[in-house]
Amino acid sequence: MTQHLPTSLTDLDQASPFSDRHIGPSSDEIAHMLAALGLGSLEALSDATVPKAIRSLTGLDLPPATSEVDTLDALRDIASLNEPMVEMIGLGYYDTHTPAVIRRNVLESPAWYTAYTPYQPEISQGRLEALLNFQTMVEDLTGLPVAGASLLDEATAAAEAMTLCRRASKVDSSRFLVDADTHPQTLAVLETRAEPLGIELVPIDLDNEQLPQEAFFGVLLSYPTSSGLLRDDAEVVEESHARGALVAVTTDLLALVLLRPPGEIGADVVVGSAQRFGVPLGFGGPHAGFMSVRSGLERSLPGRLVGVSLDEDGRRAYRLALQTREQHIRREKATSNICTAQVLLAVIAAMYASYHGPDGLRQIAYRTHRYARVLAAGLTAMGISLQHEDFFDTIHAKLPGAASDVVESARRRGVNLRRVDADTVGVSTDETTTRSDLETVWAAFCEVRGGCEVPDVTDLDEGPPEPLPDGLLRRSDFLSHEAFRSHHSETEMLRYLRYLSDKDLALDRAMIPLGSCTMKLNATAEMEAISWPGFAAIHPFAPSTQTRGYQKLIAELETWLCEVTGYDAVSLQPNAGSQGEFAGLLAIRAYLRDHGGGDRDVCLIPSSAHGTNAASAVMAGLRVVVVGCDEHGNIDLEDLRSKIDSHAEQLAAVMITYPSTHGVFEESVVEVCGIVHDAGGQVYVDGANLNALLGLAKPGKFGADVSHLNLHKTFCIPHGGGGPGVGPIGVRSHLAPYLPGHPMLDEQKRQVGPVSAAPWGSAGILPIPWAYLSMMGSDGLLRATQVAILSANYIARRLDPHFPVLYSGRDGYVAHECIVDLRDITKRTGVTVDDVAKRLIDYGFHAPTMSFPVAGTLMIEPTESESLYEIDRFCDAMVAIKGEIDQIEAGTWQVEESPLRHAPHTVACLVGEWNRPYSREFAAYPVASLRGQKYWPPVRRIDGAYGDRHLVCACPPPEAFEG
C-alpha cells in the first residue's frame, strides 16, 4: 500500500503532532470504537454525553501546539533565564549531589515514576521495600520506632505533628507552644493550619524563657534551630511530659548522623525533610517530608505506613498498614486529609542512604560540619561576631546595619546568603560546599567592612577541630540493616534498583485502569527538563532576579490553566490534591468572613465524594453535612434542597466532583450551583475528573467558584508510586484575594497563609504540565478528552453483558470512567472484587479501583493514552475472568479452590507441590498472549490482617521470617 505523504514544507512541518503520540488509539481505532457505540464522530459522542448547559461554545485560546523538539528548546530558553548560584541560604533547603545512578535509574526511570500508589501490594513489592528502607532510615536517625512512608514537606509535616499532639494529649487546652527559632515558612504553615481548628499558637524563646504557667497540649522544638543553634532540650521535654503535653521536634536528618536523636530524650514525634539526601532543590519541591513517632502513636500517624506481613505461602511480603486510605473509611472523622505521599522522592532519599551507607553519611555530615566550622573560624578571625558557638551547618554572623550589603556582595560573586535582619547574615554549608565558597563568603564580608585580608582555608583547616557539644553527640548505631550496607558500588546499586523495579507493575508494563486516578502517559519529553540544573538547582528563596525563568513558566502555566478551566486566577502552591482542597475551602471561608458570612460553617458533601473532601472541610473549620445520591448516581436534588433549608443561615459551600465520582455527567450540575448560590453558599468542584472536561466545558463558567486541579492526573505529572502530586486551585475573581500567600515573598500579607513550605509548592515539576499543554494545544486537548470518554464508553459497552455497569448518564453513556457491579456475582458465587483484582495480576494488569465509591464494585478509567489493542486486552481479561466465575457458579470449582481465590500465582507456587483442581498452565497462562510477555508477581496474596496484628514497620532481619 502506498503511503501518501504531505508535499509542502508547511504540511510536512505540521505532520505527526505530539498529540498523535500521546493519544493511544489511531484514527482507524477511534472509528472502530465509535462504530461499536453506534456513533459517527467524536463530536457526536461529545453531544451524546456532555450536557448542553455546560458545553463551551468556543475552543481554547491557547498558543498553537509545538513539537517535542521545539518545546524542549523553549524550555531550555526558560531555564536559561534562571541563575543557579552557590546556595548557602539554608532554611531547610540545601544543595546536594544526587548520585547519577540514582538520578538516572529512579528519578528518570519510568519503572519508578509511572507506578501508582501501592494499594495492590502484590505488584508493588519493589517500591514497598524501598519505602520500608525509607522508614527504617528515618526511625534509626530520629531514634523513634515507627516512621511513615513520607509526607508532603517539612512544614506540613510539622502541622500534622501539631494536630497529632492535640489528638493524643489528655490536656484540656488549645495552646500549642512553638520554638520561636523555627523556620519561618514552618511557623507560617502552622498558623494557617491552627486558626480554623481553634488552636492557639504560642511562640516561645527557649533560650531566654521558661515554659508558661498556662496549660498547653504540645510543644514543637527545633533541633538544630533555624538560626543553627544546637541546644539540649532534654529538660524541656521532661517538664512538658510532666505537665501532660506531647513534644514534637523538627530536625535535620544529616545532622542526626552526628547528633543525639530526639527520640533518645523522649520526643513523641519527630518531623523534617529528607531533601538533602540526594533530592534536588527544585525551587522548593517536590521533597519528601518525614514523621516518626513513639510507640503508642502508630494509629494516629498521618499518611501512609508500610508494614511487613505474610503472603499465602507464609513468605515475607510488604503492604500498606493500619490507616491506609482512612479518608475513604472515616471521612470527616479522618485524622488527616493527606491521602498521598512523596514516594518517588522518598525512594531517592532511601537509595542515597543505601548508596553511601552509615560510614559515607558520617563523612558527608562531618564534612558539612567541618566546612561550617572553618567558615566560622575565618569570620571570627576577621572580627565578625557569631550568634551561636554550637552549631552543625548554619551560622548567623553579625555586622550591624550591613547585612544587606554583605548579601549583595556575595550575590555578585555567585553565592546566595540569607539576610536575617538588618544586622545578621545567615550562612549554611552542605555537602556541595567548596573551599572557594568559603573564600567568597569571607570576601563579601571583607568588602563591606572596607577591606581586609581574606583568611586562608588551608591555614584555618590545620587547627584542631572544635567538637560538637559532648552531651549532644550520637552514640547509638544506625542503618545497620543489610539494605544500607550492601549497595555502595554503582554496580550493586544499579542491580538493586533493577531487582526492585522488576518486582513492580507500572505503567511502562501495562495499562493501569484505575478509576478517579487518570493514569495516562507521562511523556519523556515532558519529564526531561526537571533534572536540568536551570530548574533543579534553584533555591525556593533565591532572589527574584535569579528566578526569571521560573516566573515566566509559572505565569504562562497559570494563564493556560485559567483558560482551560474558565477561572480568573490560579495558585500553584498546594503540593497535593488534598492541600488544594484545603486551600480552596480556606479561600471560601475567608471570603465569607469578609462579606458578612462569618457564621457560615456548613459544607454539603455528596455521599459519593472522595473521602479527602470531608477531611479537608473539617481541617478548614467547617461542619460536614452529607447529601444523598439517587438511584442513578446523581446528587439527590430533593435532599440537597432539604439540607440547605435545614442550614439556611449556616451554609458555606457545597463540594462536588464533576463528572461525578460515579462516572456520570450529571445533567443537574448548573442547577446545583444555582441552588447553592441562591442560598448564599459557594461551589467547590473537585477537579479529580477534569480529564473529562478539557476543551468541552469549564467549571469556572458553569457555576463553580473554586476547583483544585490534579496536575498529577489530567496534566501528566507522574504518580511516582504515590507522589509527587500537585494540586493547584483555580478561583473566580471574587476569591482571588484569598489565594494562599507566603512569608518569604515580597508581597503584602495575604488574607490566607501558606499551605505548603515553598511559595510555589513543588515547582520543580511544573515543566511537565507546561510541556504537556504546550505540545497538545487546543485541538490536542479536546481530542484527548473526547478519546478518554470514548475509551471508557467502549469498555462499558464491552463489559456490561458480563459485569453490569452500575451508573450511566443520558442515553446510557458514561463519562471518562465507569463502575462495574460485582455485588450480585459475589452474592451468587462468593467471588469478590478482591478475587477479580488479584486474578487480573495473572493476566498482567493492575486492578481497577476497588470498592470506591461503592463497595463491591470496580471503577475503571482507561484514559486517552491506551491503544485499542491494550483496551481490548484488558476487556478480554475481564471477560475471561467472568468465564472463570461462571465455572464456579456451574460447580466446576468451589470458590475456595478456584484460580480467582488463589491468585496471584507466583513461579514458586507453580513449580512446587500442586493439588489444585485447575492446571498450572491455566493458572499462569489463562490467555495465549501471555506466553509472549508475562509479568510474574513476586508474592502470593498478602494477609493484611496478619500485618496489622503483628505490626512491623522497619526492615526486619532475614531470620525474622524463617520457617
mmCIF file of C-alpha atoms in Angstrom, residues 799-800 802-807 818-840 847-851 854-860 874 878 881-882 885 889 900:
data_model
loop_
_atom_site.group_PDB
_atom_site.id
_atom_site.type_symbol
_atom_site.label_atom_id
_atom_site.label_comp_id
_atom_site.label_asym_id
_atom_site.label_seq_id
_atom_site.Cartn_x
_atom_site.Cartn_y
_atom_site.Cartn_z
ATOM 1 C CA LEU A 799 -18.121 -5.360 29.744
ATOM 2 C CA ASP A 800 -21.774 -4.626 30.501
ATOM 3 C CA HIS A 802 -20.577 -9.677 31.807
ATOM 4 C CA PHE A 803 -20.241 -7.128 34.632
ATOM 5 C CA PRO A 804 -23.184 -4.707 34.650
ATOM 6 C CA VAL A 805 -22.284 -1.022 34.554
ATOM 7 C CA LEU A 806 -23.738 0.456 37.725
ATOM 8 C CA TYR A 807 -24.366 4.072 36.693
ATOM 9 C CA CYS A 818 -17.299 3.509 34.530
ATOM 10 C CA ILE A 819 -18.239 1.414 37.552
ATOM 11 C CA VAL A 820 -18.916 -2.275 37.040
ATOM 12 C CA ASP A 821 -21.017 -4.019 39.675
ATOM 13 C CA LEU A 822 -19.912 -7.337 41.184
ATOM 14 C CA ARG A 823 -22.271 -7.382 44.140
ATOM 15 C CA ASP A 824 -24.743 -9.805 42.602
ATOM 16 C CA ILE A 825 -21.875 -12.019 41.431
ATOM 17 C CA THR A 826 -20.485 -12.036 44.959
ATOM 18 C CA LYS A 827 -23.883 -12.902 46.364
ATOM 19 C CA ARG A 828 -24.309 -15.805 43.917
ATOM 20 C CA THR A 829 -20.769 -17.219 43.829
ATOM 21 C CA GLY A 830 -18.720 -15.801 46.682
ATOM 22 C CA VAL A 831 -16.261 -14.233 44.237
ATOM 23 C CA THR A 832 -15.275 -10.785 45.491
ATOM 24 C CA VAL A 833 -13.744 -7.703 43.934
ATOM 25 C CA ASP A 834 -10.513 -8.732 45.669
ATOM 26 C CA ASP A 835 -10.579 -12.062 43.839
ATOM 27 C CA VAL A 836 -11.009 -10.360 40.486
ATOM 28 C CA ALA A 837 -8.307 -7.810 41.307
ATOM 29 C CA LYS A 838 -5.775 -10.491 42.225
ATOM 30 C CA ARG A 839 -6.638 -12.660 39.226
ATOM 31 C CA LEU A 840 -6.081 -9.668 36.947
ATOM 32 C CA ALA A 847 -6.727 -3.844 39.035
ATOM 33 C CA PRO A 848 -9.226 -1.003 38.673
ATOM 34 C CA THR A 849 -10.187 0.964 41.783
ATOM 35 C CA MET A 850 -11.845 -1.434 44.213
ATOM 36 C CA SER A 851 -14.984 -0.732 46.249
ATOM 37 C CA VAL A 854 -19.456 1.848 46.002
ATOM 38 C CA ALA A 855 -18.469 -1.251 47.951
ATOM 39 C CA GLY A 856 -18.348 -4.419 45.852
ATOM 40 C CA THR A 857 -17.624 -2.620 42.562
ATOM 41 C CA LEU A 858 -14.688 -1.843 40.284
ATOM 42 C CA MET A 859 -14.183 1.651 38.866
ATOM 43 C CA ILE A 860 -12.366 1.649 35.514
ATOM 44 C CA PHE A 874 -7.973 -5.661 29.319
ATOM 45 C CA MET A 878 -12.177 -9.321 32.295
ATOM 46 C CA ILE A 881 -12.340 -13.922 34.361
ATOM 47 C CA LYS A 882 -16.114 -13.840 34.062
ATOM 48 C CA ILE A 885 -16.661 -17.107 37.655
ATOM 49 C CA GLU A 889 -21.304 -20.915 39.535
ATOM 50 C CA LEU A 900 -9.546 -16.498 41.469
#
